[in-house]
Coordinates of C-alpha atoms and ligand atoms in Angstrom, one line a residue:
X1 CA 2.0 -3.5 16.7
X2 CA -0.1 -4.5 13.7
X3 CA -0.6 -8.2 13.0
X4 CA 0.9 -9.0 9.6
X5 CA 0.1 -11.9 7.3
X6 CA 3.5 -13.3 6.3
X7 CA 2.0 -14.7 3.1
X8 CA 0.8 -11.3 1.9
X9 CA 3.9 -9.1 2.4
X10 CA 5.2 -7.1 -0.6
X11 CA 7.8 -9.1 -2.5
X12 CA 9.5 -5.8 -3.4
X13 CA 9.3 -2.8 -1.1
X14 CA 10.5 0.6 -2.4
X15 CA 11.0 3.7 -0.2
X16 CA 11.5 7.4 -0.9
X17 CA 13.2 8.4 2.3
X18 CA 12.2 12.1 2.5
X19 CA 12.3 14.8 5.3
X20 CA 15.8 14.5 6.7
X21 CA 16.5 18.2 6.0
X22 CA 13.2 19.4 7.6
X23 CA 13.7 17.1 10.6
X24 CA 17.0 18.8 11.2
X25 CA 15.8 22.3 10.5
X26 CA 12.9 21.9 12.9
X27 CA 15.5 21.2 15.6
X28 CA 17.8 24.0 14.6
X29 CA 20.4 21.4 13.5
X30 CA 22.5 21.2 10.4
X31 CA 20.8 19.2 7.5
X32 CA 23.6 16.6 7.6
X33 CA 22.5 15.7 11.1
X34 CA 19.2 14.9 9.6
X35 CA 20.8 12.6 7.1
X36 CA 22.9 10.9 9.8
X37 CA 19.7 10.2 11.8
X38 CA 18.1 9.1 8.5
X39 CA 20.9 6.5 8.1
X40 CA 19.9 5.0 11.5
X41 CA 16.3 4.6 10.1
X42 CA 17.9 2.9 7.1
X43 CA 19.5 0.4 9.4
X44 CA 16.2 -0.3 11.1
X45 CA 14.2 -0.7 7.9
X46 CA 16.8 -3.0 6.3
X47 CA 16.9 -5.2 9.4
X48 CA 13.1 -5.3 9.7
X49 CA 12.5 -6.0 6.0
X50 CA 15.0 -8.8 6.0
X51 CA 13.5 -10.2 9.2
X52 CA 10.0 -10.1 7.8
X53 CA 11.2 -12.0 4.7
X54 CA 10.8 -9.2 2.2
X55 CA 12.8 -10.3 -0.8
X56 CA 13.7 -7.0 -2.4
X57 CA 14.1 -3.6 -0.7
X58 CA 14.9 -0.5 -2.9
X59 CA 15.9 2.8 -1.2
X60 CA 16.1 6.1 -3.0
X61 CA 19.3 7.3 -1.4
X62 CA 20.5 10.1 -3.8
X63 CA 18.6 11.4 -6.9
X64 CA 20.1 12.6 -10.2
X65 CA 18.7 16.0 -9.2
X66 CA 20.4 15.9 -5.7
X67 CA 23.7 16.8 -7.4
X68 CA 22.4 20.4 -7.5
X69 CA 22.3 20.7 -3.7
X70 CA 25.0 22.8 -2.0
X71 CA 28.4 21.1 -2.5
X72 CA 28.9 20.7 1.2
X73 CA 25.7 18.7 1.6
X74 CA 26.5 16.5 -1.4
X75 CA 30.0 15.8 -0.1
X76 CA 28.6 15.0 3.4
X77 CA 26.0 12.7 1.9
X78 CA 28.7 10.8 -0.1
X79 CA 30.9 10.5 3.0
X80 CA 27.9 9.2 5.0
X81 CA 27.0 6.7 2.3
X82 CA 30.6 5.4 2.1
X83 CA 30.8 5.1 5.9
X84 CA 27.4 3.4 6.1
X85 CA 28.3 0.8 3.5
X86 CA 31.7 0.1 5.1
X87 CA 30.2 -0.3 8.5
X88 CA 27.2 -2.4 7.5
X89 CA 28.8 -4.9 5.1
X90 CA 29.6 -7.3 7.9
X91 CA 26.0 -7.2 9.1
X92 CA 24.8 -7.7 5.5
X93 CA 26.9 -10.9 5.4
X94 CA 25.4 -12.1 8.7
X95 CA 21.9 -11.4 7.4
X96 CA 22.6 -12.9 4.0
X97 CA 21.7 -9.6 2.3
X98 CA 23.0 -8.8 -1.2
X99 CA 23.8 -5.2 -2.2
X100 CA 22.8 -3.9 -5.6
X101 CA 23.0 -0.3 -7.1
X102 CA 20.9 1.4 -9.7
X103 CA 21.5 4.8 -11.2
X104 CA 24.3 6.6 -13.1
X105 CA 27.3 5.4 -11.3
X106 CA 29.6 7.3 -13.6
X107 CA 28.6 10.5 -11.7
X108 CA 29.6 9.1 -8.3
X109 CA 33.1 9.9 -6.9
X110 CA 35.7 7.1 -7.4
X111 CA 36.1 6.3 -3.7
X112 CA 32.3 5.8 -3.4
X113 CA 32.3 3.5 -6.4
X114 CA 35.2 1.5 -5.0
X115 CA 33.4 1.1 -1.7
X116 CA 30.2 0.0 -3.6
X117 CA 32.1 -2.4 -5.8
X118 CA 33.7 -4.0 -2.7
X119 CA 30.4 -4.4 -1.0
X120 CA 28.6 -5.7 -4.1
X121 CA 31.4 -8.2 -4.7
X122 CA 31.5 -9.4 -1.0
X123 CA 27.8 -9.9 -0.8
X124 CA 27.3 -11.3 -4.4
X125 CA 26.7 -14.9 -3.3
X126 CA 24.2 -14.0 -0.5
X127 CA 20.8 -15.5 -1.2
X128 CA 18.5 -13.5 1.2
X129 CA 17.1 -10.0 0.6
X130 CA 18.4 -7.9 -2.2
X131 CA 19.1 -4.4 -1.0
X132 CA 19.1 -2.0 -3.9
X133 CA 20.4 1.6 -3.4
X134 CA 19.3 4.1 -6.0
X135 CA 22.2 6.5 -6.3
X136 CA 22.5 9.3 -8.7
X137 CA 19.2 7.8 -9.9
X138 CA 16.5 9.4 -12.0
X139 CA 13.7 7.4 -13.7
X140 CA 13.7 9.5 -16.9
X141 CA 17.5 9.2 -17.1
X142 CA 17.3 5.4 -16.7
X143 CA 14.6 5.2 -19.5
X144 CA 16.9 7.3 -21.8
X145 CA 19.9 5.0 -21.0
X146 CA 17.8 1.9 -21.7
X147 CA 16.5 3.5 -25.0
X148 CA 20.1 4.4 -26.0
X149 CA 21.3 0.9 -25.4
X150 CA 18.4 -0.6 -27.3
X151 CA 19.0 1.7 -30.2
X152 CA 22.7 0.7 -30.1
X153 CA 21.8 -3.0 -30.3
X154 CA 19.4 -2.3 -33.2
X155 CA 22.0 -0.4 -35.1
X156 CA 24.5 -3.2 -34.6
X157 CA 22.0 -5.7 -35.8
X158 CA 21.6 -7.6 -32.4
X159 CA 17.8 -6.9 -32.5
X160 CA 15.2 -5.4 -34.8
X161 CA 12.6 -2.7 -33.6
X162 CA 9.9 -5.4 -33.9
X163 CA 11.6 -7.4 -31.1
X164 CA 11.0 -4.6 -28.6
X165 CA 8.4 -5.9 -26.2
X166 CA 7.8 -4.7 -22.6
X167 CA 9.8 -7.7 -21.3
X168 CA 12.7 -6.8 -23.6
X169 CA 12.6 -3.1 -22.7
X170 CA 12.5 -4.0 -19.0
X171 CA 15.7 -6.1 -19.3
X172 CA 17.5 -2.9 -20.5
X173 CA 16.6 -0.9 -17.4
X174 CA 18.9 -0.6 -14.4
X175 CA 16.4 -2.8 -12.5
X176 CA 16.6 -5.6 -15.1
X177 CA 16.1 -8.9 -13.2
X178 CA 14.3 -7.3 -10.3
X179 CA 10.5 -7.6 -10.0
X180 CA 8.5 -4.4 -10.0
X181 CA 7.9 -2.9 -6.5
X182 CA 4.6 -4.0 -5.0
X183 CA 4.6 -1.2 -2.4
X184 CA 6.1 2.2 -2.3
X185 CA 6.4 4.2 1.0
X186 CA 7.2 7.9 0.9
X187 CA 7.8 9.8 4.1
X188 CA 7.5 13.5 5.0
X189 CA 4.1 14.3 3.6
X190 CA 5.1 14.9 0.0
X191 CA 2.7 13.1 -2.4
X192 CA 4.7 12.7 -5.5
X193 CA 7.0 10.2 -7.2
X194 CA 9.9 12.6 -7.9
X195 CA 11.4 10.7 -10.9
X196 CA 11.7 7.4 -9.0
X197 CA 11.2 4.1 -10.8
X198 CA 8.9 5.7 -13.4
X199 CA 8.5 2.5 -15.4
X200 CA 8.5 0.1 -12.5
X201 CA 5.8 1.8 -10.4
X202 CA 3.1 1.3 -13.0
X203 CA 1.0 -1.0 -10.7
X204 CA 2.7 -0.3 -7.4
X205 CA 0.5 0.5 -4.3
X206 CA 1.5 3.9 -3.0
X207 CA 1.7 4.9 0.7
X208 CA 2.4 8.4 2.0
X209 CA 3.0 9.4 5.7
X210 CA 3.6 12.8 7.2
X211 CA 6.4 11.4 9.4
X212 CA 9.9 12.6 8.4
X213 CA 12.3 9.8 7.6
X214 CA 14.5 10.1 10.8
X215 CA 11.3 9.7 12.9
X216 CA 10.0 6.7 10.9
X217 CA 9.7 3.8 13.3
X218 CA 9.2 0.0 13.3
X219 CA 5.6 0.6 14.3
X220 CA 5.1 2.9 11.3
X221 CA 6.7 0.4 9.0
X222 CA 4.3 -2.3 10.3
X223 CA 1.3 0.1 10.0
X224 CA 2.3 0.8 6.4
X225 CA 2.6 -3.0 5.6
X226 CA -0.8 -3.7 7.3
X227 CA -2.3 -1.0 5.0
X228 CA -0.7 -2.8 2.0
X229 CA -2.3 -6.0 3.1
X230 CA -5.8 -4.3 3.1
X231 CA -5.6 -3.4 -0.5
X232 CA -7.0 -5.2 -3.5
X233 CA -4.6 -5.2 -6.4
X234 CA -6.5 -5.5 -9.7
X235 CA -3.8 -4.9 -12.3
X236 CA -6.5 -3.5 -14.7
X237 CA -8.9 -6.5 -14.1
X238 CA -12.2 -6.4 -12.3
X239 CA -12.6 -7.3 -8.6
X240 CA -14.6 -10.4 -9.5
X241 CA -11.8 -11.6 -11.8
X242 CA -9.3 -11.2 -9.0
X243 CA -11.5 -13.1 -6.5
X244 CA -11.9 -15.9 -9.1
X245 CA -8.2 -16.0 -9.8
X246 CA -7.4 -16.2 -6.0
X247 CA -9.9 -19.1 -5.7
X248 CA -8.3 -21.0 -8.6
X249 CA -4.7 -20.3 -7.2
X250 CA -5.7 -21.6 -3.8
X251 CA -7.6 -24.7 -5.1
Ligands
FPP301 C1 15.7 13.3 1.5 O1 15.7 14.2 2.6 C2 16.8 12.4 1.7 C3 18.0 12.4 0.9 C4 18.2 13.3 -0.2 C5 19.1 11.5 1.2 C6 18.7 10.2 1.8 C7 19.8 9.7 2.6 C8 19.7 9.0 3.8 C9 18.5 8.6 4.3 C10 20.9 8.7 4.6 C11 22.0 8.0 3.9 C12 21.6 6.8 3.1 C13 22.0 5.6 3.2 C14 21.5 4.5 2.3 C15 22.9 5.2 4.3 P1 15.8 15.8 2.2 O2 17.1 16.2 2.5 O3 15.3 16.0 0.8 O4 14.8 16.4 3.3 P2 13.9 17.7 3.1 O5 13.0 17.4 1.9 O6 13.2 17.8 4.4 O7 14.9 18.8 2.8

């Protein structure tokens, strides 16, 4: 297993868990079996991320566009999600993990929302990792919701257009209060962002692997994190400036 420097782990890890369907189809299984196996990988990654001391883990569990999948698959995914949250809440309590949700929750079935509310409420005082599930989530839709709320506050006189800074805008996003992801992993060989965290990924390091999500292992997670640790993040500055800043911070 790759040696990881605990001081240089991503504070916020985001994951696009892709390839459940292909994993199942390659084995002549129903797609939902792929999602069920994917839920086992979710358990492993949540456990590992929390063990490693990662502060924020955000998982793309259901996109705004996923509603157009066959009704049977959508229903099965919602049932799986509900079952997962119910089953895992006790473990979240033991591991001091707090649940959070981003996305358009008004689109989710009532029973899923009730389960989520219960889990969010129960884990609200936990001080360890924040596990954010992106559900019925789309980056463009989130930006539109933020813009609409900003416009509403401008119309009602709470703010003026001149007050709109990147910090203020950020506070109107679903992720308000969360730091931007440092590292994004996408499985299954697709090299795109697919409408995930469009604003927040501005300076995120991206990592793509061919492995389908159900086959993603602890070893692969460590390999990805080791790759993150080999990168120089410049945030638009020069390499020399970054070295100088590191020297000053460590002095
Ligand atoms: C992408 O695979 C995955 C999804 C659309 C759903 C992700 C859901 C899980 C990993 C399981 C449940 C989640 C939780 C949090 C318990 P795909 O179906 O698009 O795969 P394909 O591209 O191969 O068809």
